PDB file of C-alpha atoms in Angstrom:
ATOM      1  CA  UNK G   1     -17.114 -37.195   0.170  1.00 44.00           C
ATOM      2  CA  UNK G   2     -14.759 -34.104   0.253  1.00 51.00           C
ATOM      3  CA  UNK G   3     -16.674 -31.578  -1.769  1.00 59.00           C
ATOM      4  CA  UNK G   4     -19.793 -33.341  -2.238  1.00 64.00           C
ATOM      5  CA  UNK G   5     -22.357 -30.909  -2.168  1.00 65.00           C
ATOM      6  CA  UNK G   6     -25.117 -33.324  -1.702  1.00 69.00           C
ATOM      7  CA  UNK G   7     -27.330 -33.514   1.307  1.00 67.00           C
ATOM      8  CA  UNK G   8     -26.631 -36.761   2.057  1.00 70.00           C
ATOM      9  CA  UNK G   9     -23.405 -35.616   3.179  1.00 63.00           C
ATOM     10  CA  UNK G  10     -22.510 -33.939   6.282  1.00 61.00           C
ATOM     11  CA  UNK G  11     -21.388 -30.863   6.232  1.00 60.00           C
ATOM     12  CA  UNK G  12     -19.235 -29.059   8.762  1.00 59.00           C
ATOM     13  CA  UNK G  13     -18.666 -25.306   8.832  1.00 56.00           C
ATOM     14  CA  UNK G  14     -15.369 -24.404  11.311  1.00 55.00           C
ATOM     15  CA  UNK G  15     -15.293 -20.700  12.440  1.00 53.00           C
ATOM     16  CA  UNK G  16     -11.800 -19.630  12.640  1.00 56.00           C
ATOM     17  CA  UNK G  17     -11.918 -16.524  15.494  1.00 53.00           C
ATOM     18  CA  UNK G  18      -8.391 -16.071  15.343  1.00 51.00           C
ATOM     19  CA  UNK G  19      -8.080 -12.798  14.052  1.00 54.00           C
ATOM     20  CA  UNK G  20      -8.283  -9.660  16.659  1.00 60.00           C
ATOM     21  CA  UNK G  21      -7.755  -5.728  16.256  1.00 60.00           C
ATOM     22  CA  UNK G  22      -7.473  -3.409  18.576  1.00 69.00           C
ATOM     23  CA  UNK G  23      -8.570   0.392  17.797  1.00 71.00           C
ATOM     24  CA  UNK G  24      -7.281   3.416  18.921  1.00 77.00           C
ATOM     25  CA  UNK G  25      -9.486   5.366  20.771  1.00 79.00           C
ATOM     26  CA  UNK G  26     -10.443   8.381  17.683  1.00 80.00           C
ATOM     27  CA  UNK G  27     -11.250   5.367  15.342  1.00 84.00           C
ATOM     28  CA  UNK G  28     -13.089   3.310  18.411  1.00 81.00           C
ATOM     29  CA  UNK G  29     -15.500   6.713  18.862  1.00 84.00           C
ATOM     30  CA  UNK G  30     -15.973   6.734  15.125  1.00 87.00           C
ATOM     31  CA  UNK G  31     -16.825   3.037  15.092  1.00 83.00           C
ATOM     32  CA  UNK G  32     -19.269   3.309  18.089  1.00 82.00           C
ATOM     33  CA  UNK G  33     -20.521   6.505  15.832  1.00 87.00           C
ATOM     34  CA  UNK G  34     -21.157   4.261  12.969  1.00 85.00           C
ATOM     35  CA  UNK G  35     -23.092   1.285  14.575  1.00 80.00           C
ATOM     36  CA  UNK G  36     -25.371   3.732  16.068  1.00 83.00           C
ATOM     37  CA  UNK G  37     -25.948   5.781  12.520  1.00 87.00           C
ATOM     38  CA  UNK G  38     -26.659   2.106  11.093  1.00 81.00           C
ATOM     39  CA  UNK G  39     -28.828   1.043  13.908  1.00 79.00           C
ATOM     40  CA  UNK G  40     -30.561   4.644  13.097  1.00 84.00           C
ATOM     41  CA  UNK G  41     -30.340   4.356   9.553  1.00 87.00           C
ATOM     42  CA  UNK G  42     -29.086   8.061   9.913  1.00 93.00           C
ATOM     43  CA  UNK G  43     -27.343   8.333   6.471  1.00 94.00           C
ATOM     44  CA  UNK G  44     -25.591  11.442   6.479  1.00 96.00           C
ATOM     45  CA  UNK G  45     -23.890  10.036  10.138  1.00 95.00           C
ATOM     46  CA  UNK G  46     -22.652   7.322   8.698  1.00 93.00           C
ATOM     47  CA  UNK G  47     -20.826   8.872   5.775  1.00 95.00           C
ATOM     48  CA  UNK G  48     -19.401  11.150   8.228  1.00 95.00           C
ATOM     49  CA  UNK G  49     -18.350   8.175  10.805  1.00 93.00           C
ATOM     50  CA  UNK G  50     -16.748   5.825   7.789  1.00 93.00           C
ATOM     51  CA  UNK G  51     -15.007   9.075   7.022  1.00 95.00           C
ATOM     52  CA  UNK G  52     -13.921   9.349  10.595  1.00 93.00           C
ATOM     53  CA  UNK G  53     -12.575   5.096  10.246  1.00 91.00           C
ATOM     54  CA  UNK G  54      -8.753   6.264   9.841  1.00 92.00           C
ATOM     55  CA  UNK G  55      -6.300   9.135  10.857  1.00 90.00           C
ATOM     56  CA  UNK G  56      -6.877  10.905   8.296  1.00 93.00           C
ATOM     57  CA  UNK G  57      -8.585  11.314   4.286  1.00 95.00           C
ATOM     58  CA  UNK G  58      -5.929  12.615   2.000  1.00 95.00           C
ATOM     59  CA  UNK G  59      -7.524  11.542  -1.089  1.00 95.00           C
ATOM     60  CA  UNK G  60     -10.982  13.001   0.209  1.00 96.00           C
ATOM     61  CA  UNK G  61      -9.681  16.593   1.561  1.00 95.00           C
ATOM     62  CA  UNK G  62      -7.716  16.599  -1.571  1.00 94.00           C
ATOM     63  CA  UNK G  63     -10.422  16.689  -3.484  1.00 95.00           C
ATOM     64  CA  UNK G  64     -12.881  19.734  -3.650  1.00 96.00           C
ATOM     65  CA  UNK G  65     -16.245  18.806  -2.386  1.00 96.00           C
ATOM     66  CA  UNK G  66     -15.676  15.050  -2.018  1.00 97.00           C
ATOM     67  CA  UNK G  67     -16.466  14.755   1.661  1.00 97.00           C
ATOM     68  CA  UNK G  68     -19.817  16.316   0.924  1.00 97.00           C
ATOM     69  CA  UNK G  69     -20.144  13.781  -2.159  1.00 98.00           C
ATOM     70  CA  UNK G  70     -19.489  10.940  -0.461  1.00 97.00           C
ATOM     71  CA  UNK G  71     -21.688  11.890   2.520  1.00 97.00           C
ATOM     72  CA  UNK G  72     -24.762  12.532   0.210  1.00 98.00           C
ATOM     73  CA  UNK G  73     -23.986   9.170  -1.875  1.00 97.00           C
ATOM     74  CA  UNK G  74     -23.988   7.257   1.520  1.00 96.00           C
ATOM     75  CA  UNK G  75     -27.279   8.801   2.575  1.00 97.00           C
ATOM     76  CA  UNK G  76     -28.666   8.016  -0.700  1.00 97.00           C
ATOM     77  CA  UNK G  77     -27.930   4.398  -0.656  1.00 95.00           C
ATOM     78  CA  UNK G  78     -29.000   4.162   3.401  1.00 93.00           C
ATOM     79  CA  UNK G  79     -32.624   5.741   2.531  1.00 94.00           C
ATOM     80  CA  UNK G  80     -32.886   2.943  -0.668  1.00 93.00           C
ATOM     81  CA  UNK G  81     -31.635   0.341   2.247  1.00 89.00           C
ATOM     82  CA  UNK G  82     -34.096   2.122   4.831  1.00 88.00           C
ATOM     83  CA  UNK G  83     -37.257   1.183   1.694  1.00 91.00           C
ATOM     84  CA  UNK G  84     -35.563  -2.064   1.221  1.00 89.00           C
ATOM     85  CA  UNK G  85     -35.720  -3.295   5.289  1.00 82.00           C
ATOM     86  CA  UNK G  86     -39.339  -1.845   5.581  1.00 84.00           C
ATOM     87  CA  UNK G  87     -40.310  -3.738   2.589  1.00 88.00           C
ATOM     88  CA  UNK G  88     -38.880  -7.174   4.336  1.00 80.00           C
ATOM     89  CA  UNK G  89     -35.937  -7.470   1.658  1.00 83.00           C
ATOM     90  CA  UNK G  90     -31.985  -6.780   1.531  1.00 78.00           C
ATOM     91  CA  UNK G  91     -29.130  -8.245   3.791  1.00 75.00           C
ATOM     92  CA  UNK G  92     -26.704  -6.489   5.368  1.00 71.00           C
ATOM     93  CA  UNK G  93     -23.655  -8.064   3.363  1.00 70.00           C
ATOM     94  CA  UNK G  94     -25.266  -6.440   0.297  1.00 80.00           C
ATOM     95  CA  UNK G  95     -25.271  -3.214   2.082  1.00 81.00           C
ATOM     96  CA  UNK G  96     -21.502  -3.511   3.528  1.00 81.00           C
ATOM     97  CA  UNK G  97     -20.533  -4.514  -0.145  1.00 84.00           C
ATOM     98  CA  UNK G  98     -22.336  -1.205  -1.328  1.00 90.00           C
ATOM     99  CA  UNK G  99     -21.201   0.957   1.307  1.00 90.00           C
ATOM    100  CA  UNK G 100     -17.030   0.009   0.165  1.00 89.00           C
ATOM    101  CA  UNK G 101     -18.441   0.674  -3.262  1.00 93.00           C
ATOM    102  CA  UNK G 102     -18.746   4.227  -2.122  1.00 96.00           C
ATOM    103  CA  UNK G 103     -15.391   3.721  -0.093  1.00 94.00           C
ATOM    104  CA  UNK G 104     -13.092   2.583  -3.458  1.00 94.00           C
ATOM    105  CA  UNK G 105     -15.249   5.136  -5.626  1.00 96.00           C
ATOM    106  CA  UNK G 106     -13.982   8.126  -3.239  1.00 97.00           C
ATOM    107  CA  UNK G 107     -10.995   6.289  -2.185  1.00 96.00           C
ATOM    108  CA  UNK G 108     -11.797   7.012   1.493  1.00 95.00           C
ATOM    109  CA  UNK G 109      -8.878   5.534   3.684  1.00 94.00           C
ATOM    110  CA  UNK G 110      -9.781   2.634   6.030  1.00 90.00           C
ATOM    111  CA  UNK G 111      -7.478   1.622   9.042  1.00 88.00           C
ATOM    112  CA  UNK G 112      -6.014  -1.557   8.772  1.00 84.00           C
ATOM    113  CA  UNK G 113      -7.573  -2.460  11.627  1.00 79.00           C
ATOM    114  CA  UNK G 114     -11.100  -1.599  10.383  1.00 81.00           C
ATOM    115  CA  UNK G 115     -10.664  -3.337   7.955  1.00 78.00           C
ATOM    116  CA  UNK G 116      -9.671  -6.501   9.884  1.00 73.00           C
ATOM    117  CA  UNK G 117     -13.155  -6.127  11.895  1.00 71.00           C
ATOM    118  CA  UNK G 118     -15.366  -5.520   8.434  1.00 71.00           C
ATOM    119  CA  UNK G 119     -13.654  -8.326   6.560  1.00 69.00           C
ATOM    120  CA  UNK G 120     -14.610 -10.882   9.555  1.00 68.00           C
ATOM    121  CA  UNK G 121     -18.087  -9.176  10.061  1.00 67.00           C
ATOM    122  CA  UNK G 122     -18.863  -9.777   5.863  1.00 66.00           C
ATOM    123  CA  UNK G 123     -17.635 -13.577   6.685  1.00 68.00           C
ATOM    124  CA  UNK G 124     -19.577 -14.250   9.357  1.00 67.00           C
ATOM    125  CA  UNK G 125     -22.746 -12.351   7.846  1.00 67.00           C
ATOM    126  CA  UNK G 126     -22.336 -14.212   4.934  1.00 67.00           C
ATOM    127  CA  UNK G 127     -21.400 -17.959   6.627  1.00 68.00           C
ATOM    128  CA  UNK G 128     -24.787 -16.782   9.571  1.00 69.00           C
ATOM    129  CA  UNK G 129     -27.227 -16.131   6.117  1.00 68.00           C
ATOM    130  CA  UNK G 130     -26.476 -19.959   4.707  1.00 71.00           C
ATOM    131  CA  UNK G 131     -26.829 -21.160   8.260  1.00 72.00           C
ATOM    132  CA  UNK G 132     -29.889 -19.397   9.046  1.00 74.00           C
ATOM    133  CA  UNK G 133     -31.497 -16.880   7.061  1.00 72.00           C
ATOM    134  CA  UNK G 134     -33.926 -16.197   9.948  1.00 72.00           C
ATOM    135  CA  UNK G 135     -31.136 -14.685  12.252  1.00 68.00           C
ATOM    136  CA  UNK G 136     -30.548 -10.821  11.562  1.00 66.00           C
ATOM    137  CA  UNK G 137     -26.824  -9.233  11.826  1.00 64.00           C
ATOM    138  CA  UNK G 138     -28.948  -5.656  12.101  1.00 63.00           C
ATOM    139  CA  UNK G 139     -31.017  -6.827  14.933  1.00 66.00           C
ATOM    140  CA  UNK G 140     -27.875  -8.430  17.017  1.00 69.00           C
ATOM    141  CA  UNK G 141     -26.138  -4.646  16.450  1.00 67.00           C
ATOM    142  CA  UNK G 142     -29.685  -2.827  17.104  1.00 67.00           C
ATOM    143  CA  UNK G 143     -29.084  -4.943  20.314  1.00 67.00           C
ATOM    144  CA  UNK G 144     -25.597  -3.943  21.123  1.00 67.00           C
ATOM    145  CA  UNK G 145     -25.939  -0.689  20.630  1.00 66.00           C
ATOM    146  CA  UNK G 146     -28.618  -0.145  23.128  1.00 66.00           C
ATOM    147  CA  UNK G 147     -31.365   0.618  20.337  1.00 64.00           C
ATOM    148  CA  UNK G 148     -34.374  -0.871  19.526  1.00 61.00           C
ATOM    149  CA  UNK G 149     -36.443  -3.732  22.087  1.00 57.00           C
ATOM    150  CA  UNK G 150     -33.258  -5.508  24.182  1.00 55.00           C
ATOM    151  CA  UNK G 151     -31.948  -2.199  24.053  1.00 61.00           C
ATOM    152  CA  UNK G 152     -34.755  -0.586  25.556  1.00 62.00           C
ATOM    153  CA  UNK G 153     -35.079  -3.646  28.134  1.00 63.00           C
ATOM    154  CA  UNK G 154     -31.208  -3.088  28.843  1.00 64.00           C
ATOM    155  CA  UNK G 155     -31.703   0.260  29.698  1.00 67.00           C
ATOM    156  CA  UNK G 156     -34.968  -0.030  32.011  1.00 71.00           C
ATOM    157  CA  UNK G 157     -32.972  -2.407  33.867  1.00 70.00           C
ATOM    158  CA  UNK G 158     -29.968  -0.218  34.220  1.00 75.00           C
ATOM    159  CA  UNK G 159     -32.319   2.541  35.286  1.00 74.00           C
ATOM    160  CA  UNK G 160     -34.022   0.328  37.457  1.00 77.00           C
ATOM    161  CA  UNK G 161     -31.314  -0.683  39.445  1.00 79.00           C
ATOM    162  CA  UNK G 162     -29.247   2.744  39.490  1.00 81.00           C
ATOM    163  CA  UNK G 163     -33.013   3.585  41.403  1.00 82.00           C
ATOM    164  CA  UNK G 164     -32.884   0.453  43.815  1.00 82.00           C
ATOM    165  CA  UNK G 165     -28.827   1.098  44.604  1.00 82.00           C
ATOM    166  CA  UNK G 166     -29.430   4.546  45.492  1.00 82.00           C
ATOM    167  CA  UNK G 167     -32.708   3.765  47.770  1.00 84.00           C
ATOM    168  CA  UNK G 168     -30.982   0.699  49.557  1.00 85.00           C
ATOM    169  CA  UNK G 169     -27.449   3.389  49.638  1.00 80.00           C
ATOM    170  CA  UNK G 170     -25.694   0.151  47.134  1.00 74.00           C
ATOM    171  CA  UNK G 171     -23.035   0.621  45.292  1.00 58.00           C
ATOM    172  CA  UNK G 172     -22.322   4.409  45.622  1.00 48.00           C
TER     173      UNK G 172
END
């Protein structure tokens, strides 16, 4: 049975969630920064916050005009990934995996712990697309972020009860 890829065969798929990272708080603000710039497909943002992903760029400052290259090749391949997602096609692994293209090409420097979180996030994304394809990795951070429907929802309830708390005299 053990690597019989048939249907007949049950398969099990065990999540290991072992792994954990803890950021410090410049490269925590430039990973907030980033999941909103994806959530608003704001290409030149997220350049700027994967740039912002470790203490510091050596190999990027070094380098005469290679911040502002790899800004403009990271808003280039977010507007093709913007066409892509209104046309109903791409994944976001596809996009991580073209995104560290960028990141080796300008050999922009990733905390370790960054790179703990992506490599999890690509394994998951991938493991959640053969389990269903119908689930979306962009719509659970569009969520999380506080963008787009849920996020809206979210914050009409926060707004609604900041209103109630302050009528009744709650929770000031």
């Amino acid at each position: 049975v053990m690597g019989n890829p048939s249907a007949t065969v049950p398969h099990i798929v065990l999540l290991d969630a072992g792994l954990a990272a803890s950021f410090n708080q410049r490269i925590f603000s430039s990973s907030k920064s980033f999941f909103d710039a994806v959530v608003r497909m704001d290409g030149p943002a997220i350049g700027n916050a994967i740039l912002g992903l470790a203490e510091s760029q050596p190999f990027v400052d070094g380098t005469p005009g290679a911040r502002e290259a790899f800004v403009a090749e990271v808003a280039a391949k977010c507007e093709a990934q913007q066409a892509e997602f209104h046309r109903g096609e791409g994944r976001p692994g596809d996009n991580i995996r073209a995104y560290m293209d960028s990141v080796r090409k300008f050999r922009v420097v990733l905390d370790p712990t960054v790179m703990v979180a992506l490599m999890s996030m690509m394994v998951l994304e991938g493991w959640q697309y053969r389990l269903d394809p119908a689930t979306s990795v962009f719509h659970c951070i569009e969520s999380a972020t506080g963008h787009g429907m849920f996020g809206i929802m979210q914050r009409a309830h926060d707004n609604y009860r900041s209103v109630v708390n302050r009528l009744t005299g709650q929770g000031a």
